PDB file of C-alpha atoms in Angstrom:
ATOM      1  CA  UNK R   1     -57.346 -10.329  73.725  1.00 51.00           C
ATOM      2  CA  UNK R   2     -54.134  -9.991  75.818  1.00 56.00           C
ATOM      3  CA  UNK R   3     -53.762  -7.465  78.576  1.00 60.00           C
ATOM      4  CA  UNK R   4     -51.561  -4.449  77.931  1.00 65.00           C
ATOM      5  CA  UNK R   5     -47.958  -5.346  78.742  1.00 64.00           C
ATOM      6  CA  UNK R   6     -44.497  -5.392  77.199  1.00 70.00           C
ATOM      7  CA  UNK R   7     -43.492  -7.482  74.177  1.00 77.00           C
ATOM      8  CA  UNK R   8     -46.997  -8.115  72.876  1.00 80.00           C
ATOM      9  CA  UNK R   9     -47.073  -8.613  69.109  1.00 85.00           C
ATOM     10  CA  UNK R  10     -50.783  -9.402  68.549  1.00 87.00           C
ATOM     11  CA  UNK R  11     -54.003  -7.852  69.810  1.00 83.00           C
ATOM     12  CA  UNK R  12     -57.547  -9.018  69.123  1.00 86.00           C
ATOM     13  CA  UNK R  13     -60.451  -6.707  69.855  1.00 86.00           C
ATOM     14  CA  UNK R  14     -64.117  -7.738  69.888  1.00 86.00           C
ATOM     15  CA  UNK R  15     -66.666  -4.954  69.455  1.00 86.00           C
ATOM     16  CA  UNK R  16     -70.144  -5.147  70.915  1.00 87.00           C
ATOM     17  CA  UNK R  17     -73.271  -4.147  69.044  1.00 83.00           C
ATOM     18  CA  UNK R  18     -73.057  -0.626  70.461  1.00 89.00           C
ATOM     19  CA  UNK R  19     -69.761   0.210  68.720  1.00 89.00           C
ATOM     20  CA  UNK R  20     -69.930   2.948  66.106  1.00 90.00           C
ATOM     21  CA  UNK R  21     -67.597   3.512  63.186  1.00 88.00           C
ATOM     22  CA  UNK R  22     -66.292   6.628  64.933  1.00 94.00           C
ATOM     23  CA  UNK R  23     -65.350   4.602  67.988  1.00 91.00           C
ATOM     24  CA  UNK R  24     -63.690   1.863  65.919  1.00 88.00           C
ATOM     25  CA  UNK R  25     -61.697   4.444  63.959  1.00 91.00           C
ATOM     26  CA  UNK R  26     -60.641   6.147  67.181  1.00 93.00           C
ATOM     27  CA  UNK R  27     -59.346   2.839  68.536  1.00 90.00           C
ATOM     28  CA  UNK R  28     -57.403   2.080  65.359  1.00 88.00           C
ATOM     29  CA  UNK R  29     -55.835   5.528  65.421  1.00 90.00           C
ATOM     30  CA  UNK R  30     -54.810   5.097  69.071  1.00 90.00           C
ATOM     31  CA  UNK R  31     -52.800   1.912  68.551  1.00 88.00           C
ATOM     32  CA  UNK R  32     -49.064   2.435  69.186  1.00 89.00           C
ATOM     33  CA  UNK R  33     -45.732   0.729  68.564  1.00 88.00           C
ATOM     34  CA  UNK R  34     -42.835   0.768  71.038  1.00 89.00           C
ATOM     35  CA  UNK R  35     -39.491  -1.046  71.332  1.00 86.00           C
ATOM     36  CA  UNK R  36     -38.343  -2.214  74.751  1.00 87.00           C
ATOM     37  CA  UNK R  37     -34.684  -2.493  73.778  1.00 82.00           C
ATOM     38  CA  UNK R  38     -33.573   0.970  74.825  1.00 78.00           C
ATOM     39  CA  UNK R  39     -29.907   0.465  73.947  1.00 72.00           C
ATOM     40  CA  UNK R  40     -29.443  -1.547  70.770  1.00 76.00           C
ATOM     41  CA  UNK R  41     -32.695  -2.505  69.007  1.00 81.00           C
ATOM     42  CA  UNK R  42     -32.680  -4.456  65.760  1.00 84.00           C
ATOM     43  CA  UNK R  43     -32.824  -1.829  63.024  1.00 82.00           C
ATOM     44  CA  UNK R  44     -35.311  -3.075  60.456  1.00 88.00           C
ATOM     45  CA  UNK R  45     -38.786  -2.376  59.125  1.00 92.00           C
ATOM     46  CA  UNK R  46     -41.666  -4.064  60.912  1.00 92.00           C
ATOM     47  CA  UNK R  47     -44.969  -4.595  59.102  1.00 92.00           C
ATOM     48  CA  UNK R  48     -48.048  -4.095  61.260  1.00 90.00           C
ATOM     49  CA  UNK R  49     -51.174  -5.696  59.807  1.00 91.00           C
ATOM     50  CA  UNK R  50     -54.720  -4.566  60.582  1.00 87.00           C
ATOM     51  CA  UNK R  51     -57.451  -7.128  59.935  1.00 87.00           C
ATOM     52  CA  UNK R  52     -61.089  -6.147  60.406  1.00 84.00           C
ATOM     53  CA  UNK R  53     -63.625  -8.995  60.301  1.00 81.00           C
ATOM     54  CA  UNK R  54     -67.323  -8.220  60.170  1.00 75.00           C
ATOM     55  CA  UNK R  55     -69.822 -10.363  62.060  1.00 69.00           C
ATOM     56  CA  UNK R  56     -70.174 -13.721  60.289  1.00 63.00           C
ATOM     57  CA  UNK R  57     -73.972 -13.523  60.149  1.00 59.00           C
ATOM     58  CA  UNK R  58     -73.781 -10.758  57.577  1.00 60.00           C
ATOM     59  CA  UNK R  59     -73.207 -11.390  53.908  1.00 56.00           C
ATOM     60  CA  UNK R  60     -69.876  -9.558  53.815  1.00 61.00           C
ATOM     61  CA  UNK R  61     -67.475 -11.823  55.689  1.00 66.00           C
ATOM     62  CA  UNK R  62     -64.257 -11.140  53.750  1.00 76.00           C
ATOM     63  CA  UNK R  63     -61.949  -9.322  56.186  1.00 82.00           C
ATOM     64  CA  UNK R  64     -60.595  -5.885  55.448  1.00 83.00           C
ATOM     65  CA  UNK R  65     -56.791  -5.866  55.672  1.00 89.00           C
ATOM     66  CA  UNK R  66     -54.387  -2.956  55.909  1.00 88.00           C
ATOM     67  CA  UNK R  67     -50.679  -2.686  56.665  1.00 91.00           C
ATOM     68  CA  UNK R  68     -48.399  -0.052  58.141  1.00 91.00           C
ATOM     69  CA  UNK R  69     -44.586  -0.130  57.930  1.00 92.00           C
ATOM     70  CA  UNK R  70     -42.785   0.784  61.139  1.00 89.00           C
ATOM     71  CA  UNK R  71     -39.137   1.711  60.594  1.00 89.00           C
ATOM     72  CA  UNK R  72     -36.963   1.196  63.675  1.00 84.00           C
ATOM     73  CA  UNK R  73     -33.901   3.456  63.710  1.00 82.00           C
ATOM     74  CA  UNK R  74     -31.196   3.193  66.342  1.00 76.00           C
ATOM     75  CA  UNK R  75     -29.382   6.125  67.909  1.00 77.00           C
ATOM     76  CA  UNK R  76     -25.718   6.291  68.854  1.00 78.00           C
ATOM     77  CA  UNK R  77     -25.404   5.622  72.588  1.00 84.00           C
ATOM     78  CA  UNK R  78     -22.486   6.977  74.595  1.00 89.00           C
ATOM     79  CA  UNK R  79     -19.716   4.619  75.670  1.00 93.00           C
ATOM     80  CA  UNK R  80     -19.486   4.283  79.454  1.00 94.00           C
ATOM     81  CA  UNK R  81     -16.207   4.454  81.392  1.00 97.00           C
ATOM     82  CA  UNK R  82     -16.275   3.320  85.014  1.00 97.00           C
ATOM     83  CA  UNK R  83     -13.624   3.126  87.736  1.00 97.00           C
ATOM     84  CA  UNK R  84     -13.283   3.652  91.473  1.00 96.00           C
ATOM     85  CA  UNK R  85      -9.486   4.039  91.413  1.00 97.00           C
ATOM     86  CA  UNK R  86      -7.815   6.864  93.379  1.00 97.00           C
ATOM     87  CA  UNK R  87      -4.370   7.185  91.773  1.00 98.00           C
ATOM     88  CA  UNK R  88      -1.336   8.298  93.770  1.00 98.00           C
ATOM     89  CA  UNK R  89       2.228   8.854  92.616  1.00 98.00           C
ATOM     90  CA  UNK R  90       5.168   8.924  95.032  1.00 97.00           C
ATOM     91  CA  UNK R  91       8.037  11.279  94.251  1.00 95.00           C
ATOM     92  CA  UNK R  92      11.011   9.783  92.395  1.00 93.00           C
ATOM     93  CA  UNK R  93       9.404   6.405  91.702  1.00 96.00           C
ATOM     94  CA  UNK R  94       8.543   4.569  88.497  1.00 96.00           C
ATOM     95  CA  UNK R  95       5.488   5.541  86.456  1.00 97.00           C
ATOM     96  CA  UNK R  96       2.264   4.232  87.994  1.00 98.00           C
ATOM     97  CA  UNK R  97      -1.021   3.135  86.432  1.00 98.00           C
ATOM     98  CA  UNK R  98      -3.760   5.739  86.750  1.00 98.00           C
ATOM     99  CA  UNK R  99      -6.706   3.351  86.678  1.00 98.00           C
ATOM    100  CA  UNK R 100      -5.762  -0.343  86.750  1.00 98.00           C
ATOM    101  CA  UNK R 101      -9.387  -1.483  87.238  1.00 97.00           C
ATOM    102  CA  UNK R 102     -11.196   0.706  84.692  1.00 98.00           C
ATOM    103  CA  UNK R 103     -13.883  -0.811  82.493  1.00 97.00           C
ATOM    104  CA  UNK R 104     -15.533   0.407  79.302  1.00 96.00           C
ATOM    105  CA  UNK R 105     -18.802  -0.600  77.678  1.00 93.00           C
ATOM    106  CA  UNK R 106     -20.914   0.552  74.764  1.00 89.00           C
ATOM    107  CA  UNK R 107     -24.621  -0.261  74.540  1.00 85.00           C
ATOM    108  CA  UNK R 108     -24.274  -0.335  70.756  1.00 82.00           C
ATOM    109  CA  UNK R 109     -21.939  -3.331  70.725  1.00 82.00           C
ATOM    110  CA  UNK R 110     -18.488  -4.742  71.469  1.00 85.00           C
ATOM    111  CA  UNK R 111     -16.704  -3.591  68.310  1.00 87.00           C
ATOM    112  CA  UNK R 112     -14.514  -0.629  69.267  1.00 93.00           C
ATOM    113  CA  UNK R 113     -12.737  -0.297  65.921  1.00 94.00           C
ATOM    114  CA  UNK R 114     -12.013   3.230  64.639  1.00 93.00           C
ATOM    115  CA  UNK R 115     -12.735   4.910  67.982  1.00 94.00           C
ATOM    116  CA  UNK R 116     -10.442   7.407  69.704  1.00 96.00           C
ATOM    117  CA  UNK R 117      -9.056   7.636  73.239  1.00 97.00           C
ATOM    118  CA  UNK R 118      -7.757  10.936  74.601  1.00 97.00           C
ATOM    119  CA  UNK R 119      -6.072  11.208  78.000  1.00 98.00           C
ATOM    120  CA  UNK R 120      -5.137  14.678  79.227  1.00 98.00           C
ATOM    121  CA  UNK R 121      -4.314  16.649  82.353  1.00 98.00           C
ATOM    122  CA  UNK R 122      -7.107  19.204  82.477  1.00 97.00           C
ATOM    123  CA  UNK R 123      -6.482  20.863  85.852  1.00 97.00           C
ATOM    124  CA  UNK R 124      -3.352  21.894  87.810  1.00 97.00           C
ATOM    125  CA  UNK R 125      -0.974  20.461  85.262  1.00 97.00           C
ATOM    126  CA  UNK R 126       2.715  21.397  85.426  1.00 97.00           C
ATOM    127  CA  UNK R 127       4.133  21.121  81.938  1.00 95.00           C
ATOM    128  CA  UNK R 128       7.757  20.794  83.042  1.00 96.00           C
ATOM    129  CA  UNK R 129       6.964  17.935  85.431  1.00 97.00           C
ATOM    130  CA  UNK R 130       3.944  15.868  84.391  1.00 97.00           C
ATOM    131  CA  UNK R 131       4.279  12.919  82.073  1.00 97.00           C
ATOM    132  CA  UNK R 132       1.593  10.580  80.738  1.00 98.00           C
ATOM    133  CA  UNK R 133       2.705   7.319  79.225  1.00 97.00           C
ATOM    134  CA  UNK R 134       1.714   3.827  78.130  1.00 98.00           C
ATOM    135  CA  UNK R 135       2.886   1.019  80.394  1.00 97.00           C
ATOM    136  CA  UNK R 136       3.164  -2.700  79.870  1.00 97.00           C
ATOM    137  CA  UNK R 137       0.209  -3.858  81.994  1.00 97.00           C
ATOM    138  CA  UNK R 138      -2.107  -6.399  80.337  1.00 98.00           C
ATOM    139  CA  UNK R 139       0.603  -7.257  77.793  1.00 98.00           C
ATOM    140  CA  UNK R 140       0.330  -3.837  76.182  1.00 98.00           C
ATOM    141  CA  UNK R 141       3.361  -2.779  74.149  1.00 98.00           C
ATOM    142  CA  UNK R 142       4.248   0.126  71.884  1.00 97.00           C
ATOM    143  CA  UNK R 143       6.743   0.207  69.018  1.00 96.00           C
ATOM    144  CA  UNK R 144       6.996   3.609  67.399  1.00 95.00           C
ATOM    145  CA  UNK R 145       3.362   4.635  67.151  1.00 97.00           C
ATOM    146  CA  UNK R 146       1.908   1.111  66.932  1.00 98.00           C
ATOM    147  CA  UNK R 147       0.190  -0.172  70.079  1.00 98.00           C
ATOM    148  CA  UNK R 148      -0.321  -3.914  70.504  1.00 98.00           C
ATOM    149  CA  UNK R 149      -1.817  -6.358  72.979  1.00 98.00           C
ATOM    150  CA  UNK R 150      -0.296  -9.827  73.167  1.00 98.00           C
ATOM    151  CA  UNK R 151       1.727  -8.849  70.108  1.00 97.00           C
ATOM    152  CA  UNK R 152      -1.290  -7.995  67.943  1.00 98.00           C
ATOM    153  CA  UNK R 153      -1.555  -4.349  66.798  1.00 98.00           C
ATOM    154  CA  UNK R 154      -4.888  -2.685  67.525  1.00 98.00           C
ATOM    155  CA  UNK R 155      -4.217   1.052  67.922  1.00 98.00           C
ATOM    156  CA  UNK R 156      -1.964   3.898  66.852  1.00 98.00           C
ATOM    157  CA  UNK R 157      -0.489   6.777  68.876  1.00 97.00           C
ATOM    158  CA  UNK R 158      -1.451  10.069  67.209  1.00 97.00           C
ATOM    159  CA  UNK R 159      -0.385  12.684  69.801  1.00 96.00           C
ATOM    160  CA  UNK R 160       2.476  12.838  70.520  1.00 95.00           C
ATOM    161  CA  UNK R 161       4.108  11.127  67.567  1.00 92.00           C
ATOM    162  CA  UNK R 162       6.504   9.490  70.044  1.00 93.00           C
ATOM    163  CA  UNK R 163       6.374   9.214  73.823  1.00 94.00           C
ATOM    164  CA  UNK R 164       8.586  11.740  75.590  1.00 90.00           C
ATOM    165  CA  UNK R 165       9.336  12.921  79.114  1.00 90.00           C
ATOM    166  CA  UNK R 166       6.708  15.649  79.578  1.00 93.00           C
ATOM    167  CA  UNK R 167       3.598  14.552  77.677  1.00 95.00           C
ATOM    168  CA  UNK R 168       0.419  15.995  79.153  1.00 96.00           C
ATOM    169  CA  UNK R 169      -1.927  14.704  76.418  1.00 97.00           C
ATOM    170  CA  UNK R 170      -2.207  11.352  74.675  1.00 98.00           C
ATOM    171  CA  UNK R 171      -4.445  10.814  71.644  1.00 98.00           C
ATOM    172  CA  UNK R 172      -4.805   7.240  70.446  1.00 98.00           C
ATOM    173  CA  UNK R 173      -6.735   6.007  67.400  1.00 97.00           C
ATOM    174  CA  UNK R 174      -8.154   2.498  67.440  1.00 97.00           C
ATOM    175  CA  UNK R 175      -7.628   0.311  64.411  1.00 96.00           C
ATOM    176  CA  UNK R 176      -9.369  -3.076  64.632  1.00 95.00           C
ATOM    177  CA  UNK R 177     -10.076  -3.126  68.362  1.00 96.00           C
ATOM    178  CA  UNK R 178     -12.243  -5.108  70.748  1.00 95.00           C
ATOM    179  CA  UNK R 179     -13.656  -4.095  74.110  1.00 95.00           C
ATOM    180  CA  UNK R 180     -10.832  -6.020  75.817  1.00 96.00           C
ATOM    181  CA  UNK R 181      -8.194  -4.208  73.743  1.00 97.00           C
ATOM    182  CA  UNK R 182      -9.495  -0.765  74.671  1.00 97.00           C
ATOM    183  CA  UNK R 183     -10.068  -1.668  78.302  1.00 97.00           C
ATOM    184  CA  UNK R 184      -6.540  -3.099  78.606  1.00 98.00           C
ATOM    185  CA  UNK R 185      -5.056   0.045  77.074  1.00 98.00           C
ATOM    186  CA  UNK R 186      -6.962   2.364  79.407  1.00 98.00           C
ATOM    187  CA  UNK R 187      -5.696   0.386  82.385  1.00 98.00           C
ATOM    188  CA  UNK R 188      -2.112   0.628  81.093  1.00 98.00           C
ATOM    189  CA  UNK R 189      -1.985   4.452  80.907  1.00 98.00           C
ATOM    190  CA  UNK R 190       0.541   5.780  83.434  1.00 98.00           C
ATOM    191  CA  UNK R 191       1.515   8.980  85.243  1.00 98.00           C
ATOM    192  CA  UNK R 192       4.923   9.972  86.482  1.00 97.00           C
ATOM    193  CA  UNK R 193       6.647  13.199  87.500  1.00 97.00           C
ATOM    194  CA  UNK R 194      10.047  14.154  86.135  1.00 96.00           C
ATOM    195  CA  UNK R 195      10.865  16.496  89.029  1.00 95.00           C
ATOM    196  CA  UNK R 196      12.719  13.967  91.153  1.00 92.00           C
ATOM    197  CA  UNK R 197      13.559  16.356  94.010  1.00 89.00           C
ATOM    198  CA  UNK R 198      10.681  18.722  94.763  1.00 90.00           C
ATOM    199  CA  UNK R 199       7.629  18.178  92.542  1.00 95.00           C
ATOM    200  CA  UNK R 200       4.580  20.384  92.743  1.00 96.00           C
ATOM    201  CA  UNK R 201       2.312  18.246  94.935  1.00 96.00           C
ATOM    202  CA  UNK R 202      -0.984  19.893  93.945  1.00 98.00           C
ATOM    203  CA  UNK R 203      -3.378  17.156  92.806  1.00 98.00           C
ATOM    204  CA  UNK R 204      -3.915  16.989  89.053  1.00 98.00           C
ATOM    205  CA  UNK R 205      -7.186  16.172  87.308  1.00 98.00           C
ATOM    206  CA  UNK R 206      -6.661  13.622  84.548  1.00 98.00           C
ATOM    207  CA  UNK R 207      -9.492  13.043  82.084  1.00 98.00           C
ATOM    208  CA  UNK R 208     -10.066   9.971  79.910  1.00 98.00           C
ATOM    209  CA  UNK R 209     -12.369  10.528  76.912  1.00 97.00           C
ATOM    210  CA  UNK R 210     -13.427   7.762  74.536  1.00 96.00           C
ATOM    211  CA  UNK R 211     -15.220   8.662  71.307  1.00 94.00           C
ATOM    212  CA  UNK R 212     -16.772   5.868  69.258  1.00 90.00           C
ATOM    213  CA  UNK R 213     -16.273   5.369  65.548  1.00 84.00           C
ATOM    214  CA  UNK R 214     -19.251   7.508  64.533  1.00 71.00           C
ATOM    215  CA  UNK R 215     -17.863  10.497  66.481  1.00 61.00           C
ATOM    216  CA  UNK R 216     -21.320  10.891  67.991  1.00 72.00           C
ATOM    217  CA  UNK R 217     -21.042   8.892  71.212  1.00 79.00           C
ATOM    218  CA  UNK R 218     -18.553  10.078  73.827  1.00 90.00           C
ATOM    219  CA  UNK R 219     -17.849   8.767  77.329  1.00 93.00           C
ATOM    220  CA  UNK R 220     -15.464  10.302  79.833  1.00 95.00           C
ATOM    221  CA  UNK R 221     -14.226   9.937  83.390  1.00 97.00           C
ATOM    222  CA  UNK R 222     -11.993  12.144  85.577  1.00 98.00           C
ATOM    223  CA  UNK R 223      -9.375  11.074  88.114  1.00 98.00           C
ATOM    224  CA  UNK R 224      -7.763  13.078  90.897  1.00 98.00           C
ATOM    225  CA  UNK R 225      -4.084  12.221  90.672  1.00 98.00           C
ATOM    226  CA  UNK R 226      -2.368  12.871  93.986  1.00 98.00           C
ATOM    227  CA  UNK R 227       1.390  13.229  94.410  1.00 97.00           C
ATOM    228  CA  UNK R 228       3.152  12.151  97.598  1.00 97.00           C
ATOM    229  CA  UNK R 229       6.483  13.855  98.328  1.00 93.00           C
ATOM    230  CA  UNK R 230       9.441  12.192 100.043  1.00 91.00           C
ATOM    231  CA  UNK R 231      11.920  13.775 102.440  1.00 86.00           C
ATOM    232  CA  UNK R 232      15.158  14.272 100.493  1.00 79.00           C
ATOM    233  CA  UNK R 233      18.520  14.300 102.253  1.00 78.00           C
ATOM    234  CA  UNK R 234      20.290  17.647 102.728  1.00 79.00           C
ATOM    235  CA  UNK R 235      23.434  18.149 100.645  1.00 77.00           C
ATOM    236  CA  UNK R 236      26.772  19.467 102.000  1.00 73.00           C
ATOM    237  CA  UNK R 237      28.790  21.041  99.208  1.00 75.00           C
ATOM    238  CA  UNK R 238      32.356  22.322  98.803  1.00 71.00           C
ATOM    239  CA  UNK R 239      33.562  21.096 102.183  1.00 67.00           C
ATOM    240  CA  UNK R 240      37.275  20.221 102.428  1.00 64.00           C
ATOM    241  CA  UNK R 241      38.164  16.640 103.221  1.00 64.00           C
ATOM    242  CA  UNK R 242      40.413  17.303 106.251  1.00 73.00           C
ATOM    243  CA  UNK R 243      42.032  20.005 108.391  1.00 76.00           C
ATOM    244  CA  UNK R 244      45.212  19.953 110.449  1.00 83.00           C
ATOM    245  CA  UNK R 245      45.400  21.186 114.026  1.00 84.00           C
ATOM    246  CA  UNK R 246      48.789  21.795 115.624  1.00 89.00           C
ATOM    247  CA  UNK R 247      49.176  21.221 119.340  1.00 90.00           C
ATOM    248  CA  UNK R 248      48.858  24.333 121.462  1.00 88.00           C
ATOM    249  CA  UNK R 249      47.897  26.391 118.422  1.00 88.00           C
ATOM    250  CA  UNK R 250      44.885  28.573 117.874  1.00 87.00           C
ATOM    251  CA  UNK R 251      41.645  26.905 116.922  1.00 88.00           C
ATOM    252  CA  UNK R 252      41.263  26.141 113.261  1.00 80.00           C
ATOM    253  CA  UNK R 253      38.123  26.316 111.163  1.00 77.00           C
ATOM    254  CA  UNK R 254      36.772  22.915 110.315  1.00 73.00           C
ATOM    255  CA  UNK R 255      35.225  24.291 107.135  1.00 66.00           C
ATOM    256  CA  UNK R 256      37.767  26.901 106.126  1.00 63.00           C
ATOM    257  CA  UNK R 257      36.511  26.836 102.547  1.00 61.00           C
ATOM    258  CA  UNK R 258      34.302  29.943 102.348  1.00 59.00           C
ATOM    259  CA  UNK R 259      32.153  28.355  99.647  1.00 66.00           C
ATOM    260  CA  UNK R 260      31.111  25.411 101.812  1.00 68.00           C
ATOM    261  CA  UNK R 261      27.315  25.198 102.006  1.00 74.00           C
ATOM    262  CA  UNK R 262      24.394  22.999 102.943  1.00 71.00           C
ATOM    263  CA  UNK R 263      21.146  22.792 100.990  1.00 73.00           C
ATOM    264  CA  UNK R 264      17.881  20.898 101.066  1.00 71.00           C
ATOM    265  CA  UNK R 265      15.736  20.585  97.951  1.00 69.00           C
ATOM    266  CA  UNK R 266      12.651  20.205 100.122  1.00 72.00           C
ATOM    267  CA  UNK R 267      12.983  23.551 101.904  1.00 70.00           C
ATOM    268  CA  UNK R 268      15.102  26.677 102.204  1.00 67.00           C
ATOM    269  CA  UNK R 269      14.500  26.957 105.952  1.00 66.00           C
TER     270      UNK R 269
END
């Protein structure tokens, strides 16, 4: 008889001459089944066989046999998104990747077909400034609503129906997609700010949510998107090009145009 441990498929018990039928029945009723694959067990019916053999010295030596069917049913595990990226966008620069090193996994398998990815600004968003997009990292491309990797379509843009200049939510439906496809797409999502002069520099919270094909398992991760301002040059407006001063005359105003002004988009002081 083996000792109790994991992954044991057969037990043999030997009863001494003190064992009663009540004790034997109690032992049979205490036997348990467990599955050590906590993420993705093989879903099938196992047949557990009980064989009871009497002592061979007695006339009845034909064993008693019974079976029990154990049905193993899997559950939908949540996808897992991981990243240690700390995204930062600098004013008046090109769109930047939010999480270029993100990874995704699903204990249930590597087929990510028919899942959905939603990326949205959930805190401190400024609708007239913020813009989420899909970049070209990892050979990702988009034509209309069709998203491809290495030229092979694997996903479709649902919201918005076309990328614009102030999109604060992206919803993407996977077609026939692998783990690498989805991971590459997540890494290619970008942020930029369309206020090129004085953006609101409050950090935004951007959330990535992936829902698997069964709509039961959902994984998400949040990023704090910081925005770094730059010092813009002041602007002198409505100043005349030149003035004429006549010898021994009264001083003349350099800026005689009363509408001449100076401004700075970064500050009014």
